[in-house]
Coordinates of C-alpha atoms in Angstrom, one line a residue:
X1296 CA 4.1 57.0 -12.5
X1297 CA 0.6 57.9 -14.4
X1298 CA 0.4 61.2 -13.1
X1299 CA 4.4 62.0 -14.1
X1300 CA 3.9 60.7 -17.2
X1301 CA 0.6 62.8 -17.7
X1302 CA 1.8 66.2 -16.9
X1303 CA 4.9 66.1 -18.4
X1304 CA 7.1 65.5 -15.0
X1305 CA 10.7 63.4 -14.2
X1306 CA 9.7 59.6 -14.4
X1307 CA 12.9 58.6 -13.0
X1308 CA 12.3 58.9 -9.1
X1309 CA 8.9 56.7 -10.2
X1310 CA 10.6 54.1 -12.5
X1311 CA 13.3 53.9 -9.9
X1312 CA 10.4 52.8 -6.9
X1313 CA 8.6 50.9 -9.8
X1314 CA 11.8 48.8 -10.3
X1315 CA 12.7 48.3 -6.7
X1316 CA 9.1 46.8 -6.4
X1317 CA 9.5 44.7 -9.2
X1318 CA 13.2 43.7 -7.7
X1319 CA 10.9 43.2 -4.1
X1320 CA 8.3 41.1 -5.9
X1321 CA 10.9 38.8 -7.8
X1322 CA 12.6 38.2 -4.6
X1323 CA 9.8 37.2 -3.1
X1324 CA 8.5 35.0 -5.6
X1325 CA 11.8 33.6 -5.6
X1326 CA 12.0 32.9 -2.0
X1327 CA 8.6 31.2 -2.0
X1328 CA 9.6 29.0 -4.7
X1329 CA 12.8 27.8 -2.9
X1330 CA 11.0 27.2 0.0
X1331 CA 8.4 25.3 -1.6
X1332 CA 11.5 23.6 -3.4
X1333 CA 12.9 22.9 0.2
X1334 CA 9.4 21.6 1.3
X1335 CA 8.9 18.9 -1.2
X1336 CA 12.3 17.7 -0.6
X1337 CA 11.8 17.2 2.9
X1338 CA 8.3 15.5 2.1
X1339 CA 10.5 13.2 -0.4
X1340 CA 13.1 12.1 2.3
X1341 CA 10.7 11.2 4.3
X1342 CA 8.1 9.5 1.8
X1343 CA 11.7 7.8 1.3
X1344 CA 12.9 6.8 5.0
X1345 CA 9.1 5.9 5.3
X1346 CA 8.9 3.9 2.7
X1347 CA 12.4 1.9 3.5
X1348 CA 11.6 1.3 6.9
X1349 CA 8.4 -0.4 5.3
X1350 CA 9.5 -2.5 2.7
X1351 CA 12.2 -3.6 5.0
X1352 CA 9.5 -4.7 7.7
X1353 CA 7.4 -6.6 5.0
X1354 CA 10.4 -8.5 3.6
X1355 CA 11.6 -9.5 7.0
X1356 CA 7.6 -11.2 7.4
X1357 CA 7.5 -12.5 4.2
X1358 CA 11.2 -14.1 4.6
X1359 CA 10.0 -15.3 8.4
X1360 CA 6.9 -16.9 6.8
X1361 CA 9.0 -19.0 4.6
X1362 CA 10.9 -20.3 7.6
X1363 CA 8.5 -20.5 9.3
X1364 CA 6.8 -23.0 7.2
X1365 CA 10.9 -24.9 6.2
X1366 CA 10.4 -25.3 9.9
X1367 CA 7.7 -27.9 9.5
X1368 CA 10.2 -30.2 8.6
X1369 CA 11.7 -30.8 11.8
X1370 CA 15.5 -32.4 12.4
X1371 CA 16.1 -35.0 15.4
X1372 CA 19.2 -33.3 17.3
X1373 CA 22.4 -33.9 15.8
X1374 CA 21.1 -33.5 12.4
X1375 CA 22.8 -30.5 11.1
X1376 CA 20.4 -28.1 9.1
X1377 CA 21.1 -27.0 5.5
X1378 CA 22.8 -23.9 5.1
X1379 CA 20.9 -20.7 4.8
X1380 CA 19.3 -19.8 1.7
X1381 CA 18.6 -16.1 0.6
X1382 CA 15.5 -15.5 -0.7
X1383 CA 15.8 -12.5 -2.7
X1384 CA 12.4 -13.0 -5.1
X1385 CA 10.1 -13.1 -1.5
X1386 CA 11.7 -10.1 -0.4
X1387 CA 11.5 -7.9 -3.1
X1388 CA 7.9 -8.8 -3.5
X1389 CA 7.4 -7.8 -0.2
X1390 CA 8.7 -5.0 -0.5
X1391 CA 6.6 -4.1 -3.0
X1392 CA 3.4 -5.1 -1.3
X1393 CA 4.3 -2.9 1.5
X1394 CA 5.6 -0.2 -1.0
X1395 CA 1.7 0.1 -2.6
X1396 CA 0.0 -0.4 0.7
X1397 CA 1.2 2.7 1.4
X1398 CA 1.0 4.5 -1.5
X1399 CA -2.6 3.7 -1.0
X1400 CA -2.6 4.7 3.0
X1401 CA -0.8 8.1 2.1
X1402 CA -4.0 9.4 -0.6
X1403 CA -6.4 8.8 2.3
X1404 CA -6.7 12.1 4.3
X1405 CA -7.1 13.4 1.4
X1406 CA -9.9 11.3 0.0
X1407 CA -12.0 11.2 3.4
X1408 CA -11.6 15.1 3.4
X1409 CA -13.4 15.6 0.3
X1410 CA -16.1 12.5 0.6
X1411 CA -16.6 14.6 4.2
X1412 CA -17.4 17.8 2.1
X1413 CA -19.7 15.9 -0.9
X1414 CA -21.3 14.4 2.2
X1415 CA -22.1 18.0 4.0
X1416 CA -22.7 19.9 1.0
X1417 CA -25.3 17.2 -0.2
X1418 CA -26.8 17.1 3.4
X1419 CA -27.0 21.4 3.5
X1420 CA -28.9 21.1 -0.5
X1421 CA -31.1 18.5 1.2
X1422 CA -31.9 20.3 4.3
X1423 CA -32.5 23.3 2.1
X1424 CA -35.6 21.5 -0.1
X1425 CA -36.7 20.1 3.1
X1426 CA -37.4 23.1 4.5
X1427 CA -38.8 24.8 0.8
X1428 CA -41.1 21.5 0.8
X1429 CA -42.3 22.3 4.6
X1430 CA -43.3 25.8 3.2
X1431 CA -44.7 24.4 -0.1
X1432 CA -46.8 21.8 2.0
X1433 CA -47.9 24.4 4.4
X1434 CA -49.2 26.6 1.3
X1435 CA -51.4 23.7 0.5
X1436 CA -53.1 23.7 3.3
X1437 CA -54.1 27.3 3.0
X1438 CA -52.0 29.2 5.5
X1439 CA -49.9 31.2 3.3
X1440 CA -47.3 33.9 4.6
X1441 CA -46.2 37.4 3.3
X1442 CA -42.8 36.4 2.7
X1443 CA -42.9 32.8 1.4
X1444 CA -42.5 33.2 -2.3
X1445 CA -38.9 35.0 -1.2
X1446 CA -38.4 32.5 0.8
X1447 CA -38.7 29.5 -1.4
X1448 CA -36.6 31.7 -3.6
X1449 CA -33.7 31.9 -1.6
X1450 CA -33.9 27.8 -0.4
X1451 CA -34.6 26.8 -4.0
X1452 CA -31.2 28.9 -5.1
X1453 CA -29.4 27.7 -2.1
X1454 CA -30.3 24.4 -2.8
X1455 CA -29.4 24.4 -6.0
X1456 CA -25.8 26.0 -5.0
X1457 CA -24.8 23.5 -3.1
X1458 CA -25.9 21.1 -5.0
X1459 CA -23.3 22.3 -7.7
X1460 CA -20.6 22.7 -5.2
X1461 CA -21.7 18.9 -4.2
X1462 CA -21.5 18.0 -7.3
X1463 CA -18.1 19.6 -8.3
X1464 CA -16.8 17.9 -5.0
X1465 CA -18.0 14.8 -6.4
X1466 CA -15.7 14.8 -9.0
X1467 CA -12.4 15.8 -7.0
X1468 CA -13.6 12.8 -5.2
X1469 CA -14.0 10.6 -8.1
X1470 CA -10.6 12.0 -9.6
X1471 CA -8.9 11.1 -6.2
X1472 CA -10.2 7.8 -6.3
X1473 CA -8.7 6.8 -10.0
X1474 CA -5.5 6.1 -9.1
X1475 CA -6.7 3.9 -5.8
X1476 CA -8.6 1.6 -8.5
X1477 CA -5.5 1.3 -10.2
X1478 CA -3.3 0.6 -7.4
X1479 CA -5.5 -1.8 -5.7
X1480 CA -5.2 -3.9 -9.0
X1481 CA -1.5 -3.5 -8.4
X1482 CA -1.9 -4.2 -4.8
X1483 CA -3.8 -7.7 -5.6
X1484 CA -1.3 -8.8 -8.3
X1485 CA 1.7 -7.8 -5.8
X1486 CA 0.1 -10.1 -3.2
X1487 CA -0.2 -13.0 -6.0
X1488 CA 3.1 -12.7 -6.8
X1489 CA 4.2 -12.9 -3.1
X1490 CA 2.2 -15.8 -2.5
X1491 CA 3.7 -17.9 -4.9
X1492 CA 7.0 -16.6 -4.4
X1493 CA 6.7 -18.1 -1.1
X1494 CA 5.4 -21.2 -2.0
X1495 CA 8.2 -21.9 -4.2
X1496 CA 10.6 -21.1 -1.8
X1497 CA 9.0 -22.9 1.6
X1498 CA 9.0 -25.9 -0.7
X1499 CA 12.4 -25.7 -1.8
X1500 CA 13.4 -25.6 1.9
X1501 CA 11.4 -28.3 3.1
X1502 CA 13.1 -30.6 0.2
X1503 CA 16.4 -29.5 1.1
X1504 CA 15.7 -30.2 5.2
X1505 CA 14.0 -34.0 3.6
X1506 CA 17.7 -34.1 1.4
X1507 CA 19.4 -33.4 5.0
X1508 CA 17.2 -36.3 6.4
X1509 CA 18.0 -38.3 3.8
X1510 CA 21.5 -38.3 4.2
X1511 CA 21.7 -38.8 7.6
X1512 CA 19.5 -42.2 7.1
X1513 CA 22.3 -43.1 4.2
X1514 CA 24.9 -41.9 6.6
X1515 CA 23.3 -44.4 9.4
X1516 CA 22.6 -47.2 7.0
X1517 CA 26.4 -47.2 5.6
X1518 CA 27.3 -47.0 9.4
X1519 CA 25.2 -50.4 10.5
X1520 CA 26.6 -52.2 7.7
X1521 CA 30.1 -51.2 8.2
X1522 CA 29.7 -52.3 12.0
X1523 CA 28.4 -55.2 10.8
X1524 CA 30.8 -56.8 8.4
X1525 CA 33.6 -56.2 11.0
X1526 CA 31.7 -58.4 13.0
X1527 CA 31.1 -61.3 10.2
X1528 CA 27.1 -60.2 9.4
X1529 CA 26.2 -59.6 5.7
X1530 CA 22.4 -59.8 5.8
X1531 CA 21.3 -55.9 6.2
X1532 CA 17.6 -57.1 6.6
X1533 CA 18.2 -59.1 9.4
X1534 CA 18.8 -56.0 11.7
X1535 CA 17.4 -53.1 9.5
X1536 CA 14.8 -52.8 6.3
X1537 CA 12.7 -49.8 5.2
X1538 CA 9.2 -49.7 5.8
X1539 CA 6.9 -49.7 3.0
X1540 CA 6.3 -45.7 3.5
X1541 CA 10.1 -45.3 3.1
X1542 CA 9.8 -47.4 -0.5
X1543 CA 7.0 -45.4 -1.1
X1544 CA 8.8 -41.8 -0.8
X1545 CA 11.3 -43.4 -3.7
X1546 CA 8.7 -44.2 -6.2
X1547 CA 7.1 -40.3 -5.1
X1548 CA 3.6 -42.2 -3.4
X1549 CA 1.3 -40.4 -0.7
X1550 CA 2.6 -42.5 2.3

């Protein structure tokens, strides 16, 4: 196309291949972007499947934890337990646990990569000025070679090179680790919140199995007396009374 345009020949067989490979290039660049389009779609699905799969797992624990701990209060056969209660609060938080754990899991590779390369790089600088110091040491005692001045040269620059590319790893490791601070902060405050989300709830379902109890001591109570005044006895006391850590639990003691 220079040379045509130099001598004074027909451009247009030239501009024709020039725009053919600018048409090639803009296909090209086009096709890479759709694939990289493609690729982070498919790394989104399945950070989203992954992360579903998760949170579902950590809500069924939390939720299991809960009943776990209802459980405690145990029913004598025949006592019917309370219906089911949804805990949607302990699930969600969970959930969200599990959600952060794993943002947290998924930055790792990453972050042991680089601390691997600050970790080599620093070792090569050190092994470097070891070596320069060996010479420098050996100098001191008087037996001096042709070629050491080029050699602590070259060890001194090395050294100094991979120091800086230590160094610059260093703070892709530092920048890397940011976000982790940050999300560990979120992590401890998403436990917190699931703790006491389960509290609440495990105590809520131990009351409600002690309301179940209750009942069926009313029920059994209303029962005795019943049979009793078809049989002429009025005097509950003389067959049942509550013990004093049954008076107790009405007044809300320690029994």
């Amino acid at each position: 196309m220079a040379d045509a345009l130099l001598d004074g020949s027909d451009t247009s067989e030239a501009r024709a291949a020039l725009d053919q490979a600018r048409d090639a290039l803009a296909k090209h660049q086009d096709a890479q972007q759709a694939a990289e389009r493609e690729r982070h779609a498919a790394e989104s699905a399945r950070e989203a499947a992954e992360n579903a799969e998760a949170e579902a797992a950590a809500a069924g624990q939390a939720l299991k934890a809960v009943a776990n701990t209802v459980e405690r209060v145990q029913l004598p056969e025949g006592v019917e337990p309370p219906a089911p209660v949804e805990h949607p609060v302990v699930a969600k938080a969970g959930a969200e646990v599990a959600r952060i754990k794993l943002e947290i899991e998924r930055g790792e590779p990453e972050r042991k990569k680089v601390a691997g390369e600050v970790a080599a790089l620093a070792g090569r600088a050190n092994a470097k000025r070891v070596e320069a110091n060996a010479i420098r040491t050996r100098r001191l005692a008087g037996n001096e070679e042709a070629g050491d001045a080029a050699s602590l040269h070259l060890l001194e620059a090395d050294a100094n090179d991979l120091a800086s590319l230590a160094q610059a790893a260093q703070v892709r490791l530092q920048a890397l680790g940011q976000p982790v601070a940050g999300l560990r902060q979120q992590l401890a405050a998403a436990e917190e919140k699931l703790k006491a989300a389960q509290v609440e709830a495990a105590l809520h379902g131990q009351a409600d199995r002690v309301r179940v109890l209750e009942a069926a001591l009313i029920a059994g109570v209303r029962e005795l007396r019943s049979s009793m005044l078809k049989v002429g006895f009025t005097n509950l006391p003389s067959f049942f009374s509550p013990t004093e850590e049954l008076r107790k639990t009405a007044y809300g003691a320690p029994v």
